[in-house]
Coordinates of C-alpha atoms and ligand atoms in Angstrom, one line a residue:
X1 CA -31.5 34.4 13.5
X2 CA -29.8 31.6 12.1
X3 CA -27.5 31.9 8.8
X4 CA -28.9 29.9 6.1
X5 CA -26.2 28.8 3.2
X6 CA -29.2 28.3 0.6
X7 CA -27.0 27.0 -2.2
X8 CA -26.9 23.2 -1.9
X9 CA -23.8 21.8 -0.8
X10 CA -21.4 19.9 -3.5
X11 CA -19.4 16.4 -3.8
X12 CA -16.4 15.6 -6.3
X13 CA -18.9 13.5 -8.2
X14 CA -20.9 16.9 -9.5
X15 CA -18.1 18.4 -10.7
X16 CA -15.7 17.7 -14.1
X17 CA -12.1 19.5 -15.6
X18 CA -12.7 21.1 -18.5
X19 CA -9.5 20.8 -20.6
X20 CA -7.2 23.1 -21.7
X21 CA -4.2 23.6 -24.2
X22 CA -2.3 20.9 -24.0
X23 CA 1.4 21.6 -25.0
X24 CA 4.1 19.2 -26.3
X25 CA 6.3 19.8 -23.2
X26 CA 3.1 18.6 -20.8
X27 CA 3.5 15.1 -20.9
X28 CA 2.7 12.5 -17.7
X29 CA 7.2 11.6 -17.2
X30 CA 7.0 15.8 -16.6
X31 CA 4.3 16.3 -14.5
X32 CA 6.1 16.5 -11.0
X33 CA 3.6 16.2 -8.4
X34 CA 5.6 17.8 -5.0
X35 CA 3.6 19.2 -2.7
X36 CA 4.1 21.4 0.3
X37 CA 2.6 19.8 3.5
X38 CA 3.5 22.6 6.4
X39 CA 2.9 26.6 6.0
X40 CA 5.7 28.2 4.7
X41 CA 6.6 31.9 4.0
X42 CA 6.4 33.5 0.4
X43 CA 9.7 33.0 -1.8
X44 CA 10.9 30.4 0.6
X45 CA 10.3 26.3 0.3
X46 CA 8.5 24.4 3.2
X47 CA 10.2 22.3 6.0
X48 CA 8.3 19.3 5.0
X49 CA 7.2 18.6 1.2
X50 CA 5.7 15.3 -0.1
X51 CA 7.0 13.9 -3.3
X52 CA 3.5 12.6 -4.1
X53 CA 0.0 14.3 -2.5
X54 CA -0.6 11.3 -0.9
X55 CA -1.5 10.9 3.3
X56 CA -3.5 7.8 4.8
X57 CA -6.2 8.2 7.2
X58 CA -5.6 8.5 11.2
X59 CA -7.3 4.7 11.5
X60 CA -6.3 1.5 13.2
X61 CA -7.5 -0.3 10.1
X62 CA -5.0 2.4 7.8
X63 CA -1.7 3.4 9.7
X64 CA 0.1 1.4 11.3
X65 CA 4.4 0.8 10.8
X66 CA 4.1 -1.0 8.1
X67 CA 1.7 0.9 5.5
X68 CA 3.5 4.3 6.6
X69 CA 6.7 2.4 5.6
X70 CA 5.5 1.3 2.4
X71 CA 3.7 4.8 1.4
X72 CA 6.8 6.6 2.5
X73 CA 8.7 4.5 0.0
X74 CA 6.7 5.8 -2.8
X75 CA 6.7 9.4 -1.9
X76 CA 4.1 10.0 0.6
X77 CA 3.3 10.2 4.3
X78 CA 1.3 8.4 6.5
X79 CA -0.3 9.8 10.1
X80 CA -0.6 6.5 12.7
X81 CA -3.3 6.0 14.7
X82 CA -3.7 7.4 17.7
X83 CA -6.1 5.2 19.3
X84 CA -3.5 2.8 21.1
X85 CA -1.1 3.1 23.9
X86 CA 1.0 6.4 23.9
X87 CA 3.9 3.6 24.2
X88 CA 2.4 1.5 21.2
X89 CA 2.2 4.6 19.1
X90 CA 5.3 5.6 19.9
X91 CA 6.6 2.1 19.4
X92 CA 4.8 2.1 15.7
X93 CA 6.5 5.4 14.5
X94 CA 10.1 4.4 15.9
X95 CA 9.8 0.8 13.8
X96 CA 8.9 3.5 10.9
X97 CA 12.0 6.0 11.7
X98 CA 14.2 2.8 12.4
X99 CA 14.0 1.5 8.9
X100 CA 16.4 4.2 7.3
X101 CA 16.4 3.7 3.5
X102 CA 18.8 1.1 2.5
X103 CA 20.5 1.5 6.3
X104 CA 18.6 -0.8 8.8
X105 CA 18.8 -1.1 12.7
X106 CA 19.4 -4.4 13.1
X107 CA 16.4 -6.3 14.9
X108 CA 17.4 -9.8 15.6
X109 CA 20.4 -9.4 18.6
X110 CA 22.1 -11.6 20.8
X111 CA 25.4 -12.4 23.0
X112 CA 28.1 -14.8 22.0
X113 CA 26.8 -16.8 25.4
X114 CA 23.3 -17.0 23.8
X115 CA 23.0 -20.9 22.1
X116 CA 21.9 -22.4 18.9
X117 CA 18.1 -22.6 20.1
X118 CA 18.4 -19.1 21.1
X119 CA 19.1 -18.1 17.3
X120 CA 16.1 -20.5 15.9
X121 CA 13.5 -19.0 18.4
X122 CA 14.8 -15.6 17.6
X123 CA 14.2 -16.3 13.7
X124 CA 10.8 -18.2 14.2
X125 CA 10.5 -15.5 15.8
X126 CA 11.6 -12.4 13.6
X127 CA 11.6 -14.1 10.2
X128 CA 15.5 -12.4 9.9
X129 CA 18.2 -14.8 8.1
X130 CA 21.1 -12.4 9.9
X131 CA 21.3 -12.7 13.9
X132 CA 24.1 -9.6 14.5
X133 CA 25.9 -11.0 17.9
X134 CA 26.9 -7.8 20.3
X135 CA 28.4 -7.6 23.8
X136 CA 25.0 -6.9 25.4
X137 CA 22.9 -8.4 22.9
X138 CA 21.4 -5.0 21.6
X139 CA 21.4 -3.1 18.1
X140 CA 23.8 -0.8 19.4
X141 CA 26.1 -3.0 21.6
X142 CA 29.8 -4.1 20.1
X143 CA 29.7 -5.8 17.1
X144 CA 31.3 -9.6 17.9
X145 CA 29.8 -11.5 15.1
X146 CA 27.6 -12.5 12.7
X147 CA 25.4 -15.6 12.8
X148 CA 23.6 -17.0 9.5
X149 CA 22.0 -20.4 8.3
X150 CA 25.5 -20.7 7.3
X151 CA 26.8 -20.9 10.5
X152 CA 25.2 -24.2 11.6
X153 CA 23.8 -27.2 10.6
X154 CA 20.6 -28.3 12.8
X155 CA 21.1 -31.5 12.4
X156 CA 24.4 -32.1 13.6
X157 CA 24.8 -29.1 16.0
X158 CA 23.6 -29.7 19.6
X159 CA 21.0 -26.7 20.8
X160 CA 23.0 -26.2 23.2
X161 CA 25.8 -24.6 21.4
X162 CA 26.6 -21.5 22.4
X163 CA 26.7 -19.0 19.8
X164 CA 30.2 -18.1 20.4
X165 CA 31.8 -21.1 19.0
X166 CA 30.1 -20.8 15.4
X167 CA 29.2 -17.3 14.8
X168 CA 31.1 -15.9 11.9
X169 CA 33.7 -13.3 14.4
X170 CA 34.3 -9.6 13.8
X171 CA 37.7 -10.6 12.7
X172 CA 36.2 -12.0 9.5
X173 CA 34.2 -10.1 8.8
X174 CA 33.8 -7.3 5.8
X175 CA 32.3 -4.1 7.6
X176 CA 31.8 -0.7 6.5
X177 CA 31.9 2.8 8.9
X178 CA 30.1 4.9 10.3
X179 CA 29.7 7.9 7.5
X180 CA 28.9 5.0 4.9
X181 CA 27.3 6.4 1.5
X182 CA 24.8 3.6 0.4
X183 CA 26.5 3.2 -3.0
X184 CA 29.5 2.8 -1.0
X185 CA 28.2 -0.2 0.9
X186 CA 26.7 -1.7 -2.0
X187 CA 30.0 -1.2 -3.9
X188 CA 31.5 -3.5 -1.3
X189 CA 28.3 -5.7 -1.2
X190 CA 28.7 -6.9 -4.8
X191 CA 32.7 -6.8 -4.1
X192 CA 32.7 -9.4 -1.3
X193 CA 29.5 -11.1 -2.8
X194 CA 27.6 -10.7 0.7
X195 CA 23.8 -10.6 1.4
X196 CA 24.4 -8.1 4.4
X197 CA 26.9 -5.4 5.4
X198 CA 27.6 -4.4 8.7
X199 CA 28.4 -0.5 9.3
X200 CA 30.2 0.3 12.6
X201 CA 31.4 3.1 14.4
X202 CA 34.9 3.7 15.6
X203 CA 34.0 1.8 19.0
X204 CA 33.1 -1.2 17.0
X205 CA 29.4 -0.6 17.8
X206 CA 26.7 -1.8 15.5
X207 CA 25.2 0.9 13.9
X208 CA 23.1 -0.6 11.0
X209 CA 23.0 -3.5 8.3
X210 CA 22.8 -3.0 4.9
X211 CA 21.1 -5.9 3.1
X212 CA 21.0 -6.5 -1.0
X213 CA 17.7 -6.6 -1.2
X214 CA 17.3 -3.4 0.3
X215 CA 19.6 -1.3 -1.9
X216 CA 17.8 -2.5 -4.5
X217 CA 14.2 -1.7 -3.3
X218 CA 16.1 1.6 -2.5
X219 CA 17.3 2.1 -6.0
X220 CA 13.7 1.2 -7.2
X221 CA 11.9 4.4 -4.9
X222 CA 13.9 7.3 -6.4
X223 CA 10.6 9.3 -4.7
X224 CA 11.2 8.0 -1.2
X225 CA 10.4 10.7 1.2
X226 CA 13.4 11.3 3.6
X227 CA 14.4 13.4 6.3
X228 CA 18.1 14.5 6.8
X229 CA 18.7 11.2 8.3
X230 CA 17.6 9.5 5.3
X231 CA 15.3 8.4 7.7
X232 CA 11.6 7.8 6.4
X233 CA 9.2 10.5 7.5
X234 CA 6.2 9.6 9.7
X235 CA 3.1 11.2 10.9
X236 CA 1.0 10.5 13.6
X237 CA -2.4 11.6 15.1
X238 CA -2.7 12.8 18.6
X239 CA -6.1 14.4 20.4
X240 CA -7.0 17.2 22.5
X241 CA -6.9 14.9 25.5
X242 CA -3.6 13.4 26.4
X243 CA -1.6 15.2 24.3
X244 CA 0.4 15.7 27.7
X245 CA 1.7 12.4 27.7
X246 CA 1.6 11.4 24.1
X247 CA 3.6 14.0 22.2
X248 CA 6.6 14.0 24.2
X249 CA 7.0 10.2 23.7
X250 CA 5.9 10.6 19.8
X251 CA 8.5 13.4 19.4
X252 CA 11.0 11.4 21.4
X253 CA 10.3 8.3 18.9
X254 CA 11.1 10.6 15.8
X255 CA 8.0 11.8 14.7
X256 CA 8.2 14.4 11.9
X257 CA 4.7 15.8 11.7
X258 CA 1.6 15.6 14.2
X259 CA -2.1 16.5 13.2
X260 CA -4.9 16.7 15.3
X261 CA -7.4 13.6 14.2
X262 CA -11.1 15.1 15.6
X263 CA -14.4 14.9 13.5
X264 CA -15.0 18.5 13.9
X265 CA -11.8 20.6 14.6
X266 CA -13.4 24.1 15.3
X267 CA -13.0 24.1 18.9
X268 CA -10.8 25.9 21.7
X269 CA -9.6 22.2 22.7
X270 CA -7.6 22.4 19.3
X271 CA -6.4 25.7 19.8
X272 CA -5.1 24.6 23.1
X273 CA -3.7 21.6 21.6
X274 CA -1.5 23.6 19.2
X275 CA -0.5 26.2 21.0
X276 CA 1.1 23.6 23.7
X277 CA 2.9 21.9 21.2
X278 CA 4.3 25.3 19.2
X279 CA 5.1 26.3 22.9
X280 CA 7.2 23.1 24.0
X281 CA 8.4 21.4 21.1
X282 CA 10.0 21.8 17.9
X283 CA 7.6 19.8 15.9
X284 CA 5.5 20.1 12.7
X285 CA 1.5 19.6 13.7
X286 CA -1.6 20.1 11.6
X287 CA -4.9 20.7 12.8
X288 CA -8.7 19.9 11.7
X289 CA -11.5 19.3 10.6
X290 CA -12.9 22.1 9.0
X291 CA -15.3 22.8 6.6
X292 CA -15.6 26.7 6.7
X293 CA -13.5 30.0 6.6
X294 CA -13.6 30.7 10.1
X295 CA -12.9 27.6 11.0
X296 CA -9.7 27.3 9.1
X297 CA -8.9 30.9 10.3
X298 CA -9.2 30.0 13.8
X299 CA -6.9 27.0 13.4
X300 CA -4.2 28.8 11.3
X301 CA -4.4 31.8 13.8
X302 CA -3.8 29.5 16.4
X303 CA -0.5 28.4 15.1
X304 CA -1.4 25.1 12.5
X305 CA 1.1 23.9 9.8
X306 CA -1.7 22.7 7.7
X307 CA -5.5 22.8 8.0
X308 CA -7.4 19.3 7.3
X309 CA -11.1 19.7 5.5
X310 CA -13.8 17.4 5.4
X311 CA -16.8 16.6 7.7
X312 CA -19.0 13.4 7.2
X313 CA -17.8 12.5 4.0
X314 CA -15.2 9.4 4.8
X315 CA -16.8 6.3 3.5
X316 CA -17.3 4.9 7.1
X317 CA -18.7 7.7 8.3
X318 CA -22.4 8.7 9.8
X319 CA -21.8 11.7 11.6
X320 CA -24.1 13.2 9.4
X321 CA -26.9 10.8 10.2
X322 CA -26.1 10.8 13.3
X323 CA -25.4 14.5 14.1
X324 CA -26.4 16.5 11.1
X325 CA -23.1 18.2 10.8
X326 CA -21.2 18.2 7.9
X327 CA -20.9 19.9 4.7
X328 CA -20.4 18.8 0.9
X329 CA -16.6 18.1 0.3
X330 CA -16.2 19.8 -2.7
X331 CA -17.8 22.7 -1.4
X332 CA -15.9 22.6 1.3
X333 CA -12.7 22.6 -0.2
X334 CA -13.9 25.8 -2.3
X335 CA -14.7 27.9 0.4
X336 CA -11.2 26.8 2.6
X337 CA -9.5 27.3 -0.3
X338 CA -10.5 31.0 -0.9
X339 CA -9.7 31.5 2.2
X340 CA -6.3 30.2 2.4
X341 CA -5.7 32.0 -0.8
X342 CA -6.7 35.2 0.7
X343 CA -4.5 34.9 3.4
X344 CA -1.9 34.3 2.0
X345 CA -2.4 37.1 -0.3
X346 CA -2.4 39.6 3.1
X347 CA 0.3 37.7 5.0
X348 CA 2.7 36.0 2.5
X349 CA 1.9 32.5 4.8
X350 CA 1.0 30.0 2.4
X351 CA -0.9 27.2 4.6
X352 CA -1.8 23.7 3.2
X353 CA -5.0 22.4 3.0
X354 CA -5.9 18.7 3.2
X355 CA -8.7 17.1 1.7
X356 CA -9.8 14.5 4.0
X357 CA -12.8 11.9 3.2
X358 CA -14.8 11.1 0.4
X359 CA -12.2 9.9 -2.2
X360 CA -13.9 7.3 -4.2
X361 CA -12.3 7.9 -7.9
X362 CA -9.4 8.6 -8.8
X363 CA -10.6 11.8 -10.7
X364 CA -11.9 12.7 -7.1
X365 CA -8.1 13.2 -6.6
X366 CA -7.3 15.1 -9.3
X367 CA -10.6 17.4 -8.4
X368 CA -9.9 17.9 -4.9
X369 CA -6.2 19.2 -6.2
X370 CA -7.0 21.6 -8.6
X371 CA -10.1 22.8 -6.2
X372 CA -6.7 23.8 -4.0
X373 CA -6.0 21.0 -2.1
X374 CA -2.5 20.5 -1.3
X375 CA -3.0 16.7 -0.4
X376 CA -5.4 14.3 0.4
X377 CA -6.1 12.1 2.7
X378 CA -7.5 8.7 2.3
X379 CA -8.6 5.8 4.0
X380 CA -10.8 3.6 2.0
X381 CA -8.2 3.4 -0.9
X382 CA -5.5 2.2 1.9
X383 CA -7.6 -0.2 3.6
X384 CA -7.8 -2.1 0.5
X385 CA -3.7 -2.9 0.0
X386 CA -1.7 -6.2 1.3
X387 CA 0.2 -3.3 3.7
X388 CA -2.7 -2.1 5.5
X389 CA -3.1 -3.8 9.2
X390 CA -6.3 -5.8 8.8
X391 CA -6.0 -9.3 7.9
X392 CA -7.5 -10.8 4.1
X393 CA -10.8 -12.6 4.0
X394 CA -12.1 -14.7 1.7
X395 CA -16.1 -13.8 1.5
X396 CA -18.2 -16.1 -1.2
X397 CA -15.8 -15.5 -4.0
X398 CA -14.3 -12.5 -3.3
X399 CA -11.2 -11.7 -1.2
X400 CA -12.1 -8.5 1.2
X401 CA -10.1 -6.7 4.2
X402 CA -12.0 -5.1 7.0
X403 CA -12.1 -1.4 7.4
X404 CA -13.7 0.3 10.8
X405 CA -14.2 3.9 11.2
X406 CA -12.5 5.8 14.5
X407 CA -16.1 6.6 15.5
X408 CA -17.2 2.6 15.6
X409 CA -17.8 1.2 19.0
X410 CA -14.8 -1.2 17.5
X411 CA -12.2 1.4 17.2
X412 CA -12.8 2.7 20.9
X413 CA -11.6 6.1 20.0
X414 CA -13.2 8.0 22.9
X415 CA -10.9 10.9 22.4
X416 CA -11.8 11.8 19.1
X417 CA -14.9 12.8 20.2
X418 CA -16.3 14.8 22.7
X419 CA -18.1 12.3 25.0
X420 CA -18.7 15.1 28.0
X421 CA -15.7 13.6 29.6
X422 CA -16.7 10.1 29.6
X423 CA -14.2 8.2 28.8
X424 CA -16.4 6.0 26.5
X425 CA -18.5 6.8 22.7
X426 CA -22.1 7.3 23.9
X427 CA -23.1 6.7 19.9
X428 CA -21.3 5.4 16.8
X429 CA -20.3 8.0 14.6
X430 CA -19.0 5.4 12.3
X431 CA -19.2 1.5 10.7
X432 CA -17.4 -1.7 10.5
X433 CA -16.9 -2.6 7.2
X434 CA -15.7 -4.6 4.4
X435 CA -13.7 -3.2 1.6
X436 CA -12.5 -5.1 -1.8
X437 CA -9.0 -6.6 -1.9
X438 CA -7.0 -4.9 -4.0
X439 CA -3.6 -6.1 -4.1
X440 CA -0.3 -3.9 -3.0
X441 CA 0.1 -0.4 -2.5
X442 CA 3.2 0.2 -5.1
X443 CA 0.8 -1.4 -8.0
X444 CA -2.4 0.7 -7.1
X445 CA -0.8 3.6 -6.5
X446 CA 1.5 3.6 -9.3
X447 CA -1.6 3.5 -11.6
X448 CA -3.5 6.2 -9.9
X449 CA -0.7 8.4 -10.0
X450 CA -0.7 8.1 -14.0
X451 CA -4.3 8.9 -14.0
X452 CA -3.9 11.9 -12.3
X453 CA -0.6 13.0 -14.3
X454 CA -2.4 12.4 -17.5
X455 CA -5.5 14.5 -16.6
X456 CA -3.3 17.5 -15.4
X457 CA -1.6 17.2 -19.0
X458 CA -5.0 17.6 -20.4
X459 CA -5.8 20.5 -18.1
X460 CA -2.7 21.9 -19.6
X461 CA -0.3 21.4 -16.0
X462 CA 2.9 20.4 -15.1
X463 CA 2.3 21.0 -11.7
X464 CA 0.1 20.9 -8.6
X465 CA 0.6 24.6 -8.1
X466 CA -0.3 25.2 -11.8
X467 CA -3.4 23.1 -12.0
X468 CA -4.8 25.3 -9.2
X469 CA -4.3 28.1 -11.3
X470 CA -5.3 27.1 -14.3
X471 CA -7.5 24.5 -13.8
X472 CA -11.5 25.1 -15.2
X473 CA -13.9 23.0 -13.1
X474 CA -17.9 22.7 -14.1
X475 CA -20.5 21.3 -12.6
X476 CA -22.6 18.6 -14.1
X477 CA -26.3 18.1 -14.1
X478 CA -28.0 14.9 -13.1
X479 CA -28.9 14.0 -16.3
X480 CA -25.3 14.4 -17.9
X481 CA -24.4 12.1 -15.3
X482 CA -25.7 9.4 -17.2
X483 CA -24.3 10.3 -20.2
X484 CA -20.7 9.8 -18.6
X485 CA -21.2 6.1 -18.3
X486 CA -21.4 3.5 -20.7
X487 CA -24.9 4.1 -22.1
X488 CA -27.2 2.8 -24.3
X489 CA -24.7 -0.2 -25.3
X490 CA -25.6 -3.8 -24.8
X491 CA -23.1 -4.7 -21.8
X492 CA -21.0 -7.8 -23.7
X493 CA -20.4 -8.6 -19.4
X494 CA -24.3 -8.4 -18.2
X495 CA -25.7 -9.8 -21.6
X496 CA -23.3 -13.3 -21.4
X497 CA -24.3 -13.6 -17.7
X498 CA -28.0 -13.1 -18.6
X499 CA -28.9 -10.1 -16.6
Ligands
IMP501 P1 -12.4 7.7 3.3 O1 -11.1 8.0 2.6 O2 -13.6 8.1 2.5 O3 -12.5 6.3 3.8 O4 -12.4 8.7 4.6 C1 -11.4 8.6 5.6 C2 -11.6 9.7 6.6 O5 -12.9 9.5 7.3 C3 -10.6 9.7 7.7 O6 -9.4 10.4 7.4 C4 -11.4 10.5 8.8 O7 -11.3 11.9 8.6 C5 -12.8 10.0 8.6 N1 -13.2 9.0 9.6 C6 -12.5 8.0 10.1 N2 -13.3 7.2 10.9 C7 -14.5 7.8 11.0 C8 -15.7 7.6 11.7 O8 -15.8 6.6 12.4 N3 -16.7 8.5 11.5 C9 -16.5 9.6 10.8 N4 -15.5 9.9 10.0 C10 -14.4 9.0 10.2

């Protein structure tokens, strides 16, 4: 006979924190809001933590190079989207590990035998104001020179000069070495009053620029999440189909962290999936998604680093529509959560959890936290920023950015789903959508954050770890709902516009 779960199943929205004791010391500048992101054993620290519980969405609309860039500057990670090219993705996550905080592989390259046109096609091109000249016109070639608008003047130079008879040579040039701190390089930045230092090795090959203006973005991300390298850290999404081809080239790119991005994650495919990674590579990868015990067991038993939760509630979603599967997010979260907690309690192997989907306020944040989350992941909120991929629209009056689910016939994400082997989505399992403009990532998030650090004071918590001890959560009634709005005002807004 079937199992019936007869309690209805919850959202964030029917739940509230109850505060508690707020102390003098619990203040938002000491709330520190590190979070553990791969399983770790008891009494030691995890191979990968964010500085902010933070992840974007697996979407072609969410992740690409440059949001991951952008949200790895403020503390969190991003997972690109797997539903491109293995040599695209790949491509996306080296631009990502490329862009070393403050230390930049340089991207505009050519030979001393290249000419003056070749160095204004290349910045039409590129958008760079430094052209670094090498022996085989590579990022990693023998540093010759350096060509700037300095160099030239357009309208007296013929196009045809090559680049060898105005580029600014290695002989006068300042440079830095290899083993370089950053303060270092800016110390001689401001010292020789240059926009851009080279760094070399003891070969003379180019092994990064240092511009001004990125020490200074560096200096303003004191939460930048690094690796060893001072590299950014990346994620990226894979599926249970080609991960064959696609994780060697995403490992040899730099990846840090991979997660399996499928609408319903209990399955032996993901099992399989793990296990092949654990067994050939020496990479972090979570799997998902899961909205039950035994499916979170199943995936940590066969080998996760974190679980993701969350079926049918993403914003562009209609799997539930469409399917019927799914389960409440909240209660989702509870039930994964006691079960994480449990094993942990028998094994000493704390795994993350990931709320995935149905962020709409930022309370929902806060709620999905203290309900045990580790992070979240998010793809509405993204979609809406200037560093998102999708281009800004101008609807009526109002300024919008598209947002498509993986499951739309536009994202083409056959592997996500299982389509019987077809190699095509027999029905939608998600929309194409508009989302409001919001403005940047740094400024949205920046403000969220403070939410979230002033509702843990109230809940008496300097911590993630401690508001999922401590935290008291209730759940509301319908009616009370109303009471939490405005209510029974006259609207100053709706009365002026005569509504
Ligand atoms: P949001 O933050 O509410 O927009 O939810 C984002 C999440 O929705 C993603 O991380 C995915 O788990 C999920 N998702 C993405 N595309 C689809 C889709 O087309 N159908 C169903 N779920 C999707």
């Amino acid at each position: 006979m079937a199992h019936y779960y007869l309690e209805p199943s919850r959202t964030f929205s029917e739940f509230l924190l109850i505060p508690n004791l707020t102390t003098k010391e619990c203040t938002p500048s000491n709330v520190k809001l590190t979070t553990p992101i791969t399983k770790f054993k008891r009494g030691t620290q995890p191979d990968i933590a964010l500085n902010i519980p933070f992840s974007s969405a697996v979407m072609q609309s969410v992740s690409d190079h440059n949001l991951a860039t952008a949200l790895a500057q403020c503390g969190g990670i991003s997972f690109i989207f797997g539903s491109q090219s293995v040599e695209d993705q790949a491509a996306m996550v080296r631009k990502v590990k490329e862009h070393k905080a403050g230390f930049v592989v340089s991207r505009s390259n050519l030979t001393p035998q290249h000419t003056l046109k070749d160095v204004l096609d290349l910045k039409e091109q590129n958008n760079h104001s430094t052209v670094a000249i090498t022996d085989d016109g590579t990022p990693r070639g023998r540093l010759l020179g350096i060509v700037t608008s300095r160099d030239y003047r357009i309208s007296r130079d013929s196009l045809d000069k090559q680049v060898q008879e105005f580029m600014t040579p290695f002989s006068s040039l300042i440079y830095g070495t290899s083993g370089i701190t950053l303060p270092e390089a800016n110390d001689l930045i401001w010292q020789h009053k240059l926009n851009c230092l080279p760094i070399v090795d003891d070969q003379q090959k180019l092994q990064y620029l240092v511009f001004r203006k990125d020490y200074d973005s560096h200096k303003e991300n004191p939460l930048s999440l690094l690796d060893s390298n001072k590299s950014y850290i990346v994620g990226a999404g894979i599926n249970t189909k080609d991960y064959g081809e696609r994780v060697p080239a995403l490992v040899e790119a730099g990846v840090d962290i991979l997660v399996i991005d499928s609408s319903d994650g209990y399955s032996e495919w993901q099992k399989e999936t793990v296990e092949y990674v654990k067994a050939n590579f020496d990479v972090k990868i979570g799997a998902g998604n899961v909205v039950d015990r035994e499916g979170f067991l199943y995936l940590v038993e066969a080998g996760a680093d974190f679980v993701k939760v969350g079926i049918g509630g993403g914003s562009i979603c209609i799997t539930r529509e469409q399917k019927g599967i799914g389960r409440g997010q909240a209660s989702a979260l509870i039930e994964v959560n006691e079960a994480r907690n449990q094993y942990f309690e028998e094994t000493g192997i704390y795994v993350p959890i990931c709320s995935d989907g149905g962020i709409v306020h930022d309370y929902h944040i806060t709620l999905a936290l203290a309900m045990g989350a580790d992070f979240v992941m998010m793809g509405r909120y993204f979609a809406r920023f200037d560093e998102s991929p999708t281009k800004k629209l101008k609807i009526g009056n109002n300024f919008v950015k598209e947002f498509w689910g993986e499951g739309s016939n536009r994202a083409r994400n056959w592997q996500r789903y299982d389509a019987g082997g077809k190699q095509t989505l027999v029905f939608e399992e998600g929309v194409d959508s508009y989302v409001p403009y919001a403005g940047s990532l740094r400024e949205n998030l920046d403000k969220t954050i403070y939410k979230i650090k002033s509702t843990m004071c109230n809940c008496g918590s300097n911590s993630i770890a401690e508001l999922q001890q401590n935290a008291r959560i209730t759940l509301v009634s319908a009616t009370s709902l109303v009471e939490g709005g405005a209510h029974d005002v006259i609207m100053k807004e709706s009365s002026l516009s005569g509504e």
